[in-house]
Short mmCIF file of C-alpha atoms and ligand atoms in Angstrom, two decimals:
data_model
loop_
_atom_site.label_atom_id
_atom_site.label_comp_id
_atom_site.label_asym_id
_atom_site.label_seq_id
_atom_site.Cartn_x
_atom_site.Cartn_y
_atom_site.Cartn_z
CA UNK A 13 4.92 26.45 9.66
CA UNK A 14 5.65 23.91 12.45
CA UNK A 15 3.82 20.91 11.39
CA UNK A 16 3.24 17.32 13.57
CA UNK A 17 2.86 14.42 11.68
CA UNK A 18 1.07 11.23 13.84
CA UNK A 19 2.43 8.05 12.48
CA UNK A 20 5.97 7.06 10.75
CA UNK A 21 4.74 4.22 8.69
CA UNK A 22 5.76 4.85 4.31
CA UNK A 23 2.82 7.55 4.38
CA UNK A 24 4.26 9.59 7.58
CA UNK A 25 7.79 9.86 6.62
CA UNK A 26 7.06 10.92 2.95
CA UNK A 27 4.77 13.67 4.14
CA UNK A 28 7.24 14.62 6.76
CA UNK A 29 10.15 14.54 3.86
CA UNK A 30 7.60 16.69 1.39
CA UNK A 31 6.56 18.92 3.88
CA UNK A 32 10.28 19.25 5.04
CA UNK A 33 11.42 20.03 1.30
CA UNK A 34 8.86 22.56 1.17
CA UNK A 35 10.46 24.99 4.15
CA UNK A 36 8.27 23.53 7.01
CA UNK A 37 9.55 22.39 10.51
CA UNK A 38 8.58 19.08 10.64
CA UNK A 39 8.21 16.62 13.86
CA UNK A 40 7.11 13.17 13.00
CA UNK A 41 5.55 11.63 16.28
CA UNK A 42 6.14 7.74 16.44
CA UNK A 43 4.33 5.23 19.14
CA UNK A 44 6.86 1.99 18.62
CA UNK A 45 10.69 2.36 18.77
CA UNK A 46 11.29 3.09 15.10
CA UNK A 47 9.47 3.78 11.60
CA UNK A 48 7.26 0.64 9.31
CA UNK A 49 6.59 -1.07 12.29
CA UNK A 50 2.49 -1.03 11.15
CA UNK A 51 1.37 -1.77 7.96
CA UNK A 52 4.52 -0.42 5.87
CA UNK A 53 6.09 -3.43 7.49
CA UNK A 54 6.54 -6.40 5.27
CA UNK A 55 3.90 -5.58 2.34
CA UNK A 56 4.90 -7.22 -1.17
CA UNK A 57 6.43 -4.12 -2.50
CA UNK A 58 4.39 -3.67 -5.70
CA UNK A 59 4.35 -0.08 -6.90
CA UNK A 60 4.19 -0.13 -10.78
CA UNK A 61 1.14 2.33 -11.77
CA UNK A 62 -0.58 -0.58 -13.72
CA UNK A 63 -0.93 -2.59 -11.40
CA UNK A 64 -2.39 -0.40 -9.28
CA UNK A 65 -4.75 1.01 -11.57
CA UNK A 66 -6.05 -2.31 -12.22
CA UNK A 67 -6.78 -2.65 -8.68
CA UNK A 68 -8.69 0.42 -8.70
CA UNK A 69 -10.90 0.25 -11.43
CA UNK A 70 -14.04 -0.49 -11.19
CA UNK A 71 -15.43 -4.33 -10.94
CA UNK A 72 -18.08 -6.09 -12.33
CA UNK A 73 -17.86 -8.60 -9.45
CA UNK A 74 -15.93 -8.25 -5.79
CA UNK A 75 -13.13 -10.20 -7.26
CA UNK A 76 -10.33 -8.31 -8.10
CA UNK A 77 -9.11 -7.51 -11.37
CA UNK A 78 -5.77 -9.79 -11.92
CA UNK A 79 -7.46 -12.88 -9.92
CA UNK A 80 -9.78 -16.08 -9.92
CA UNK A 81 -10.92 -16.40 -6.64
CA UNK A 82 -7.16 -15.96 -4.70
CA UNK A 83 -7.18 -12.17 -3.87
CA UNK A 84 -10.84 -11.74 -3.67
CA UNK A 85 -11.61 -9.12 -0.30
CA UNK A 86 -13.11 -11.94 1.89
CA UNK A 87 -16.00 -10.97 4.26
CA UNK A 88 -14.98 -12.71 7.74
CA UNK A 89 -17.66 -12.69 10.52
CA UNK A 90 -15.83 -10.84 12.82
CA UNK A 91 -16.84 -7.76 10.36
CA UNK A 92 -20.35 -8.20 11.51
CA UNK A 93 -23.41 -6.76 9.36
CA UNK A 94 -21.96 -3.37 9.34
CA UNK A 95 -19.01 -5.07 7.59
CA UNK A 96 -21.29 -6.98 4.91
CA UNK A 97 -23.18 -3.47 4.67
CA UNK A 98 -19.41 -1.71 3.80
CA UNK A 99 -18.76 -4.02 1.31
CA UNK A 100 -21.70 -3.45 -0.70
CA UNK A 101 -21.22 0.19 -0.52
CA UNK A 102 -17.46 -0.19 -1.36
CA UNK A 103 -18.61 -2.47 -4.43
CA UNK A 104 -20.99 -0.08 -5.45
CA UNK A 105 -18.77 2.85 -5.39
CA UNK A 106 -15.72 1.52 -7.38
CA UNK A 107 -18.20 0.24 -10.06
CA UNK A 108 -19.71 3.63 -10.38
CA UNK A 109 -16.19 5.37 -9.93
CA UNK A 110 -16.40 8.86 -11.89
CA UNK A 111 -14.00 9.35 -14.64
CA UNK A 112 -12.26 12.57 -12.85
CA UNK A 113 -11.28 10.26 -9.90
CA UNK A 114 -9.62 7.48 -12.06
CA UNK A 115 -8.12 10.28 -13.54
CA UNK A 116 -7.28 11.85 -10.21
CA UNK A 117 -5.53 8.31 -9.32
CA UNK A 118 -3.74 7.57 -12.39
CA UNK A 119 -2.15 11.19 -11.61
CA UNK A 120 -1.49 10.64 -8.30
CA UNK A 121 0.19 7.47 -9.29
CA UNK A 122 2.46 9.39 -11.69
CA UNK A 123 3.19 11.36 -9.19
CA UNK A 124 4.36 8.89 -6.85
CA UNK A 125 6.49 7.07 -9.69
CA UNK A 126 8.44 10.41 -10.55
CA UNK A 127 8.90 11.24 -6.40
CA UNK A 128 9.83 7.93 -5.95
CA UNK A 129 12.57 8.04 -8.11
CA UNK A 130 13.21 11.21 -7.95
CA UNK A 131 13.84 11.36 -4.03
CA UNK A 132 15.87 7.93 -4.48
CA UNK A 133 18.47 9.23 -6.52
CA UNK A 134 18.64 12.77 -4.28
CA UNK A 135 18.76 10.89 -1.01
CA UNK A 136 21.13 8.38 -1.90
CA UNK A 137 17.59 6.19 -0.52
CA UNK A 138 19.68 2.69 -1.61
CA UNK A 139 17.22 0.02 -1.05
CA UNK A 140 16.20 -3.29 -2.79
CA UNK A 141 14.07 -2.80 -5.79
CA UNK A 142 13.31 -4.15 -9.23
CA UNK A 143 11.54 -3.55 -12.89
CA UNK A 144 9.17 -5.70 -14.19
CA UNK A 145 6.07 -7.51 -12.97
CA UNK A 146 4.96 -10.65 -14.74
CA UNK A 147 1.08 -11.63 -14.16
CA UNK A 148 0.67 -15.13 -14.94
CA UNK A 149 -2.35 -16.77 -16.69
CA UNK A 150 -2.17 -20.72 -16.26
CA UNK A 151 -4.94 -21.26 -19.10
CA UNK A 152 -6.58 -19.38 -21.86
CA UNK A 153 -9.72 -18.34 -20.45
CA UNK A 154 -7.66 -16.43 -17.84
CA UNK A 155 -5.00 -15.30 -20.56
CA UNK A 156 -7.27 -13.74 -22.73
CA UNK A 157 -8.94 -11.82 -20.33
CA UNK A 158 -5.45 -10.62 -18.89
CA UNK A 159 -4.67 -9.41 -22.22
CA UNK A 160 -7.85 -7.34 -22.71
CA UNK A 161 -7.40 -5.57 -19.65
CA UNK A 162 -3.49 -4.95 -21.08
CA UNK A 163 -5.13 -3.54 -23.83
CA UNK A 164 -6.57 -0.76 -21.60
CA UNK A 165 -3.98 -0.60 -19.62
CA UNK A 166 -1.99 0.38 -22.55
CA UNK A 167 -4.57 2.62 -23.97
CA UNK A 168 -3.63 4.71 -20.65
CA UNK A 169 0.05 4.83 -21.62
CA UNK A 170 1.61 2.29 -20.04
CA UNK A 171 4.17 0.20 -20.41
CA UNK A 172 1.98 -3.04 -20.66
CA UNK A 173 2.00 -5.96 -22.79
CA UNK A 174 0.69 -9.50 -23.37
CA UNK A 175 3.57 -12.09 -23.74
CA UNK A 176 3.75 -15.73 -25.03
CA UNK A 177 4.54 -18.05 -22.18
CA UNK A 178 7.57 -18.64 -24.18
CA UNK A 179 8.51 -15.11 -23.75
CA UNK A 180 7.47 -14.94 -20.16
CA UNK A 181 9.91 -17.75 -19.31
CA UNK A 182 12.76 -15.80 -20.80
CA UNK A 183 11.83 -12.75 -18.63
CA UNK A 184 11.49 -15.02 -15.40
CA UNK A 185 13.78 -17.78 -16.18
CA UNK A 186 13.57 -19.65 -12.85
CA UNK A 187 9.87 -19.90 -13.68
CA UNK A 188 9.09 -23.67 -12.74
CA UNK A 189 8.94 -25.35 -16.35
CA UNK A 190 6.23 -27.83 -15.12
CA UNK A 191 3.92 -25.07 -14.25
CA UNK A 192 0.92 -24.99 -16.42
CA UNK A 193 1.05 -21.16 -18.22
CA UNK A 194 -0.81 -20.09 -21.20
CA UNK A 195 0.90 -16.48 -21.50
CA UNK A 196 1.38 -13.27 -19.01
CA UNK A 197 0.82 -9.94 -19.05
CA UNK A 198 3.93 -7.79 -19.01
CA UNK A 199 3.98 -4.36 -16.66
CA UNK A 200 7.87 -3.42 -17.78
CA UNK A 201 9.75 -0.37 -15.74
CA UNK A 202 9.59 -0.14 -11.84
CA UNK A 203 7.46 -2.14 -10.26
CA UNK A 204 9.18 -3.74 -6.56
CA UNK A 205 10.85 -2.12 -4.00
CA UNK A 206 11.11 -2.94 -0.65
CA UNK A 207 8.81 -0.32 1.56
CA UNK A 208 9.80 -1.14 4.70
CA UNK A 209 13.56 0.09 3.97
CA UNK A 210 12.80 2.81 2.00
CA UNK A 211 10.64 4.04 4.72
CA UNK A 212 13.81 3.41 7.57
CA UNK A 213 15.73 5.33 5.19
CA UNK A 214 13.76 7.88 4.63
CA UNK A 215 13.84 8.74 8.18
CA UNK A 216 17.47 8.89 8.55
CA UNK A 217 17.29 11.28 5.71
CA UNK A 218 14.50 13.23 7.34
CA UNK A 219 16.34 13.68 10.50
CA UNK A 220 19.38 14.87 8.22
CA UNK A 221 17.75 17.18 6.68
CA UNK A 222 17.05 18.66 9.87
CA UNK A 223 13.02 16.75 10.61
CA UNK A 224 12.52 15.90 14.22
CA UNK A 225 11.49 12.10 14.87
CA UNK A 226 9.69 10.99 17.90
CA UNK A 227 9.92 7.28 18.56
CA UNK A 228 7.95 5.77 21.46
CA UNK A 229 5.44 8.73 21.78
CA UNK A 230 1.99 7.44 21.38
CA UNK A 231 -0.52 10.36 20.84
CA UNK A 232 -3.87 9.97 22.62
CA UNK A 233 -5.50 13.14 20.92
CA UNK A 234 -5.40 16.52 19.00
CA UNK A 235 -6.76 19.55 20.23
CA UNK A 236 -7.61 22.38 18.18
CA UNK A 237 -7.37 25.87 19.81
CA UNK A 238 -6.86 29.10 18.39
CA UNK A 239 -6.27 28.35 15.58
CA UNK A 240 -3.35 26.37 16.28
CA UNK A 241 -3.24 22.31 17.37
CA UNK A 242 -2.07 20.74 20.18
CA UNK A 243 -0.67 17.74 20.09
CA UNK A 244 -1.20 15.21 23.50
CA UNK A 245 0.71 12.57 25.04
CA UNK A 246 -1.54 9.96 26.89
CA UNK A 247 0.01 11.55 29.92
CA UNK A 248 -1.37 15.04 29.21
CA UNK A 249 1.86 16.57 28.17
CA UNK A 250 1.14 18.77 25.19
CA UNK A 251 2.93 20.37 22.56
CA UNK A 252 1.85 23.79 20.32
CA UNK A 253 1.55 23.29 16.33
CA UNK A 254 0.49 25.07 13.48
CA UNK A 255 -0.90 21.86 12.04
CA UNK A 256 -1.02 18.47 12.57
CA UNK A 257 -1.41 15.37 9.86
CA UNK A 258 -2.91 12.16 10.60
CA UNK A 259 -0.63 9.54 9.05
CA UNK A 260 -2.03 6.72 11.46
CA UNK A 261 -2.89 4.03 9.04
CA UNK A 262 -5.72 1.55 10.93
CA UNK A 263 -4.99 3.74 14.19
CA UNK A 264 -6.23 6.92 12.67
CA UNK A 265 -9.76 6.11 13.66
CA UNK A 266 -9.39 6.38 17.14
CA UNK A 267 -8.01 9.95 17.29
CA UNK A 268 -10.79 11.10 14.07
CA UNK A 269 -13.16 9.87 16.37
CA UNK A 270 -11.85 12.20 19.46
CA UNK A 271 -12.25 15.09 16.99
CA UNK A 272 -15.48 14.59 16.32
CA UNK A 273 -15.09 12.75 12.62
CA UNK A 274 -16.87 9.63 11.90
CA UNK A 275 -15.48 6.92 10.74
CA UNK A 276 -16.29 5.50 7.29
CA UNK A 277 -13.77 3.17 7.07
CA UNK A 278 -12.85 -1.05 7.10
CA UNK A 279 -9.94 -2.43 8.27
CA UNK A 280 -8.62 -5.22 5.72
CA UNK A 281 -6.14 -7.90 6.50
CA UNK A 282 -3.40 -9.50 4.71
CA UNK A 283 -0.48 -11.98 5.04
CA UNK A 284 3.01 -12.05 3.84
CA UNK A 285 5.64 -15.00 3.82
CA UNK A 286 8.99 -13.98 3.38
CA UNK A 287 12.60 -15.90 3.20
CA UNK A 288 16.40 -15.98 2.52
CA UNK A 289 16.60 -16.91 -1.19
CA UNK A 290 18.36 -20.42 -1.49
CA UNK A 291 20.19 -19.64 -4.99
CA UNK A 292 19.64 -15.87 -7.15
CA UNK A 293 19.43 -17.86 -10.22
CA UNK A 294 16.44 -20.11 -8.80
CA UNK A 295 14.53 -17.21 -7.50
CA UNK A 296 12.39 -14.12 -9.81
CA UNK A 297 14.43 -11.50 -11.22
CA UNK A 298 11.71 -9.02 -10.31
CA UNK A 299 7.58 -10.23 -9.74
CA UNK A 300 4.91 -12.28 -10.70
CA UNK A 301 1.59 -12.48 -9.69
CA UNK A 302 -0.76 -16.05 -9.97
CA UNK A 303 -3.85 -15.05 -11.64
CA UNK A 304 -5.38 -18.32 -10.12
CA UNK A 305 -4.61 -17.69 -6.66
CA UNK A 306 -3.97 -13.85 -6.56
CA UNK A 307 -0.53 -14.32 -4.93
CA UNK A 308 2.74 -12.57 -5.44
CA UNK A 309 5.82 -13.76 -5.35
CA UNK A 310 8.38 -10.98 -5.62
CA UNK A 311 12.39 -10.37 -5.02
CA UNK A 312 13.51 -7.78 -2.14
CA UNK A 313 16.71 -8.19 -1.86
CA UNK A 314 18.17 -11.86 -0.76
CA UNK A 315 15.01 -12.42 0.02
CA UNK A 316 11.45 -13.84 -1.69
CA UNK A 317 8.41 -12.96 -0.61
CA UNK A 318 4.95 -14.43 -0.85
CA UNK A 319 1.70 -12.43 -0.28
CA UNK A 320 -2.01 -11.89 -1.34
CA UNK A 321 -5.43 -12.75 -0.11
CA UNK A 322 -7.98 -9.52 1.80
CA UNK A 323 -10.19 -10.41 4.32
CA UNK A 324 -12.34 -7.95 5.45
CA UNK A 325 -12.74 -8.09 9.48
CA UNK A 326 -10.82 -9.64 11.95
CA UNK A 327 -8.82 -8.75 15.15
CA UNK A 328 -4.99 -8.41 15.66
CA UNK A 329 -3.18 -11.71 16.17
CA UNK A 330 -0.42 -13.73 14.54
CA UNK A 331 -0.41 -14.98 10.86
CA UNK A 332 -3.23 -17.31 10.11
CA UNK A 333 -1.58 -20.96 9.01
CA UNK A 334 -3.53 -21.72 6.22
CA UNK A 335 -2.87 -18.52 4.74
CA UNK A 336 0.83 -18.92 5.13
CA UNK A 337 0.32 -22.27 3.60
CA UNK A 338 -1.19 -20.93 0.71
CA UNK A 339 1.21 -18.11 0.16
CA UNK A 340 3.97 -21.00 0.18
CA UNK A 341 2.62 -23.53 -2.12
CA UNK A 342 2.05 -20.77 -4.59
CA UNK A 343 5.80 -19.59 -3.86
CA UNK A 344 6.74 -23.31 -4.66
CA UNK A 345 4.30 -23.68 -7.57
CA UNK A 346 6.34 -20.97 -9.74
CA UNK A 347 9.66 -20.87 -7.99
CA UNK A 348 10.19 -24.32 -6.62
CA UNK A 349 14.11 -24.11 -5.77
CA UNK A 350 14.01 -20.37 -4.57
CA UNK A 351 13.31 -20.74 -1.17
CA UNK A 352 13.15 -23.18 1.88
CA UNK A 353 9.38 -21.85 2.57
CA UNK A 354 8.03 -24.65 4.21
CA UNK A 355 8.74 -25.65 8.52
CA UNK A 356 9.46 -23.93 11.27
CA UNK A 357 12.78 -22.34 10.50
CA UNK A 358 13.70 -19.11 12.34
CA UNK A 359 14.85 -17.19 9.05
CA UNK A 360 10.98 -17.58 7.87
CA UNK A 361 9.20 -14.55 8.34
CA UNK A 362 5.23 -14.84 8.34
CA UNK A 363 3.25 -11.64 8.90
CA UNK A 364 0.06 -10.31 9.13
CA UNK A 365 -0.64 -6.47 8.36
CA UNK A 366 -3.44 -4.23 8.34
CA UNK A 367 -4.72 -1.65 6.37
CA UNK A 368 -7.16 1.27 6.15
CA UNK A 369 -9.69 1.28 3.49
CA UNK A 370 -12.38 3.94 2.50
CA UNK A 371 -15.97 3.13 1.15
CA UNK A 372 -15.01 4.44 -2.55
CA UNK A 373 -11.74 2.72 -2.44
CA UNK A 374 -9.84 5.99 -2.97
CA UNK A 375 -7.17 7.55 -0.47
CA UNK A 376 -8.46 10.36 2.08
CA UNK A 377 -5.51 13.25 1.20
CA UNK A 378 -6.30 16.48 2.04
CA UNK A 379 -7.56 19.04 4.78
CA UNK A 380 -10.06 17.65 7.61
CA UNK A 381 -13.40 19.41 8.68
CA UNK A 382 -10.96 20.66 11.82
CA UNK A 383 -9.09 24.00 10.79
CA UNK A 384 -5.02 22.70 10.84
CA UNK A 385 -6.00 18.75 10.74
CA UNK A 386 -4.95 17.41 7.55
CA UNK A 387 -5.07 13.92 6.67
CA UNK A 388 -3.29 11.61 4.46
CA UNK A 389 -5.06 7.97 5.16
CA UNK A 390 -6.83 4.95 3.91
CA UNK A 391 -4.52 3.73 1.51
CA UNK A 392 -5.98 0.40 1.40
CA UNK A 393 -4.07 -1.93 -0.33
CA UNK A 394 -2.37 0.20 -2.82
CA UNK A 395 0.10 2.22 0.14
CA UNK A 396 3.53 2.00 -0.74
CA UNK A 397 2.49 2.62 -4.44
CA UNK A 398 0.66 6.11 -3.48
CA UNK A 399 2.80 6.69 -0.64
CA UNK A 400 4.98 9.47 -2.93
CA UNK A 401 2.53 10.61 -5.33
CA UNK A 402 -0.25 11.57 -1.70
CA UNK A 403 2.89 12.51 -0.11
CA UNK A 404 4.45 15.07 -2.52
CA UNK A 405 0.24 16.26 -3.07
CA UNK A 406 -0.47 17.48 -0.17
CA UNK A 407 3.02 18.97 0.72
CA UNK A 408 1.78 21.35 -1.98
CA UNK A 409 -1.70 21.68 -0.61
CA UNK A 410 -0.19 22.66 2.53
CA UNK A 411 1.72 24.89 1.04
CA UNK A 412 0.29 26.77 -1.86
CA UNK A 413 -3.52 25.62 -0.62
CA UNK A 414 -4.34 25.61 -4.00
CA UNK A 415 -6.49 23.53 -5.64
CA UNK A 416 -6.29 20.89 -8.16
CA UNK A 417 -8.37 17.90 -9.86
CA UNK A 418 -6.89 15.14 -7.67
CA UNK A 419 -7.81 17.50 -4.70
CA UNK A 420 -11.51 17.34 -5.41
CA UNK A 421 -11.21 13.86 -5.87
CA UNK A 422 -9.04 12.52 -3.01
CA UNK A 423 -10.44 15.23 -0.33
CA UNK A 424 -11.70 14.24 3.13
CA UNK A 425 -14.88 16.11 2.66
CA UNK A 426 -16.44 14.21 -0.21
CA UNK A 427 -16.77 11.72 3.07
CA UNK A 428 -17.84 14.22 5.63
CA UNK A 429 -14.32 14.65 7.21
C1 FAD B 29 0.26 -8.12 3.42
C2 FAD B 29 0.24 -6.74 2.80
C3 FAD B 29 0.76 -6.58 1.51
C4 FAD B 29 0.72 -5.31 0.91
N1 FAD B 29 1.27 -5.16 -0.33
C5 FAD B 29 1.26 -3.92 -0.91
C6 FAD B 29 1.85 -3.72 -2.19
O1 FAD B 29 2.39 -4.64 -2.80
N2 FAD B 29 1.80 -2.48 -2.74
C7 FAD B 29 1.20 -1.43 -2.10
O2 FAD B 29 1.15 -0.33 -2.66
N3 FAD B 29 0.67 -1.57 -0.86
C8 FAD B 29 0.67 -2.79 -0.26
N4 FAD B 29 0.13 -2.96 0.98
C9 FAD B 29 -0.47 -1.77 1.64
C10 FAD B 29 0.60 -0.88 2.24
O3 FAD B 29 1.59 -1.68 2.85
C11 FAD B 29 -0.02 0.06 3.27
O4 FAD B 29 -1.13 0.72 2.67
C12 FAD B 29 0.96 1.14 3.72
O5 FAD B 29 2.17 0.58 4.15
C13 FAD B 29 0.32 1.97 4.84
O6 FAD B 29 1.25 2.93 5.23
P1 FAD B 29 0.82 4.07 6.26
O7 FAD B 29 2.03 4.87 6.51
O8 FAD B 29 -0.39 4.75 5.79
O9 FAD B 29 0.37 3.25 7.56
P2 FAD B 29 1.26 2.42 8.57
O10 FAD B 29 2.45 1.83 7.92
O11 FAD B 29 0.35 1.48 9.29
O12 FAD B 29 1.81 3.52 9.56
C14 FAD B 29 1.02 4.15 10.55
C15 FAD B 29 1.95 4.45 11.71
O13 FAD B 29 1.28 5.29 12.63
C16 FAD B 29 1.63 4.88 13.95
N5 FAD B 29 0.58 5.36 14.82
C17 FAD B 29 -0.75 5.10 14.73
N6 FAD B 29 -1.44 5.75 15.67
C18 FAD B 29 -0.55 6.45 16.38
C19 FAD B 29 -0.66 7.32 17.49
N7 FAD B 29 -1.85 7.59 18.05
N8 FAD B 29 0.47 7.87 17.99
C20 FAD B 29 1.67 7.61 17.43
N9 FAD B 29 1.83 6.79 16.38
C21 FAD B 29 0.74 6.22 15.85
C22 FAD B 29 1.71 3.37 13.83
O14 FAD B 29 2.47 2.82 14.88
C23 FAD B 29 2.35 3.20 12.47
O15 FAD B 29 3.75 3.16 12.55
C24 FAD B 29 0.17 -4.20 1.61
C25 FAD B 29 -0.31 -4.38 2.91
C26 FAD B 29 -0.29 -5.62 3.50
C27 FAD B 29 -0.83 -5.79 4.90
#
């Protein structure tokens, strides 16, 4: 089938990939000059499954599972009453969160790991990644509930384990020795990899492989006819599909809307402060994350990268200071000689991304209301680690159109879409 695919951030150009794998004729359709430009720009690369799942599950409280008060999803006023009015839905729903959608995530997470590596290794995809993430528990209160929650984690079958802070220091041996830690939690096997590469090479792989990539082509809507979908330029040029797949990220709601699908969803912010390591030795081998603050410090490459923190509304713009500034000093707390983080120097990169986020905190992957529109959106904060496993799902969906328990679970409709 010819298939268009709206949006080349990590999500776009593994569907394309998939869908190309699975004997379609793919054309990715891009609006800024190349691929990751969005929100697959410059996220903190953390993919490992537990991690993840952690994120997921369901909360007593809107803190997050793996911080104090640090990565917290902040309620700004910009988001208005509607925004206050998602959050207590979105709370509600991951409490509540059936057991055959955990399930359906931990699968999907699989998934991903296997693709991941899997399509690595066949595409030669060489980009910076690591194994191992260490989350960090300055004192015992926070230590011993990090190692409860391993305990589940484990229970699940991964590869999770509380460590002395002894141990944790031999893991991470730049780990700042004056740093107050009672102990970590261990999440061994892959867990960083740099999206933003992995996406840029994915699309030179795509285009290999014979996938058609559009850069610079906004699309202003999709028009269903026929049975078949047109996609259209904002200057009323059109093109003829089979089907089309809404990739968008944050931009998706614009063109659900012009189809006739509500939108459910939030848009969530985050920051992340990246820089040219000083010394290898000085910097992490792989990750940690600061249970106190909720920030990650992680390795792509030569480079270390801060990020953490949600807020939930807000408008574009540039990086907010203070969040830079607290993404450095916790940088500096754990890793004191890795990086010049602090100033004004050029080779600093601050950003601030966006991402989509549904009410129950679960990805939308699956067919639309809208015969031939199929989406593969709302990520939230957990997109690079899905990215393969939604990817790979709903090449298969496409193709066999069978069902399966993570379709149920993941499908637009359980939303109205
Ligand atoms: C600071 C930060 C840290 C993060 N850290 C992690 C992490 O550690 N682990 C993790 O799993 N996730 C993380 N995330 C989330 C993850 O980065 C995102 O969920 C993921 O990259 C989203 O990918 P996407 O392809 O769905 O969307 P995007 O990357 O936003 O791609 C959408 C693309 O569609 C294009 N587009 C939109 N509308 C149109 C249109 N009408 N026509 C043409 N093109 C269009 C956009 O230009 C864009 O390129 C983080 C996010 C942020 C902001």
């Amino acid at each position: 089938m010819k298939i268009a695919i709206v949006g080349a951030g990590v999500n776009g150009l593994a569907t394309a990939h998939e869908l190309l794998l699975a004997g379609h004729d793919v054309t990715v359709f891009e609006r800024h000059a190349t691929a990751a430009e969005a929100g697959s720009f410059a996220p903190a690369g953390l993919l490992h499954a537990a991690w993840a799942l952690a994120w997921a599950e369901p909360q007593t409280r809107l803190h997050l599972p793996w911080s104090a008060q640090g990565a917290a999803l902040r309620w700004r006023p910009q988001a208005g009453w509607a925004g206050w009015a998602w959050r207590r839905r979105w709370r509600s729903a991951t409490r509540r969160r059936p057991a055959p959608a955990r399930q359906a995530l931990a699968d999907l997470l699989a998934l991903g790991q296997e693709r991941h590596a899997d399509l690595t290794t066949e595409l030669e995809l060489d980009h910076d990644r690591s194994d191992g993430l260490l989350v960090l528990a300055s004192d015992e209160r926070r230590f011993a509930q990090a190692a409860a929650r391993a305990i589940g984690l484990r229970e699940m079958g991964l590869a999770v384990r509380a460590v002395s802070a002894e141990e944790a220091r031999t893991i991470e041996p730049a780990l700042n020795p004056s740093a107050p830690l009672a102990g970590a939690v261990h999440l061994a096997g892959p867990a960083v990899a740099n999206c933003r590469e992995w996406t840029l090479l994915l699309r030179q792989a795509l285009m290999r492989g014979g996938g058609r990539f559009v850069a610079r082509q906004p699309i202003a809507a999709l028009e269903p006819h026929d049975g078949s979908i047109d996609v259209v330029a904002p200057d009323g040029e059109r093109e003829t599909f089979g089907a089309a797949v809404v990739c968008a990220g944050v931009d998706a709601i614009p063109l659900l809307q012009g189809l006739g699908l509500r939108s459910p969803f939030a848009v969530w912010w985050s920051h992340s402060l990246s820089a040219p390591m000083r010394e290898p030795v000085d910097a992490p081998q792989s990750g940690v994350l600061d249970l106190q603050s909720g920030v990650t410090v992680t390795r792509l490459g030569h480079r270390v990268r801060a990020s953490g923190g949600w807020d939930l509304g807000g408008d574009a713009g540039p990086a907010e200071k203070a969040a830079i500034a607290r993404l450095a000093q916790t940088a500096s707390l754990w890793f004191p000689a890795a990086a010049r983080l602090g100033g004004t120097q050029s080779a600093l990169q601050s950003w601030r991304g966006a991402v989509l986020a549904s009410p129950d905190g679960l990805p939308l992957v699956g067919a639309s209301r809208v015969p031939g529109v199929w989406l593969n959106i709302a990520h939230g904060p957990l997109g690079w680690a899905l990215a393969c496993g939604a990817a790979h799902h709903l090449a298969q969906t496409i193709t066999d159109e069978g069902a399966s328990s993570i379709s149920s679970a993941l499908s637009p409709a359980r939303l109205g879409l």
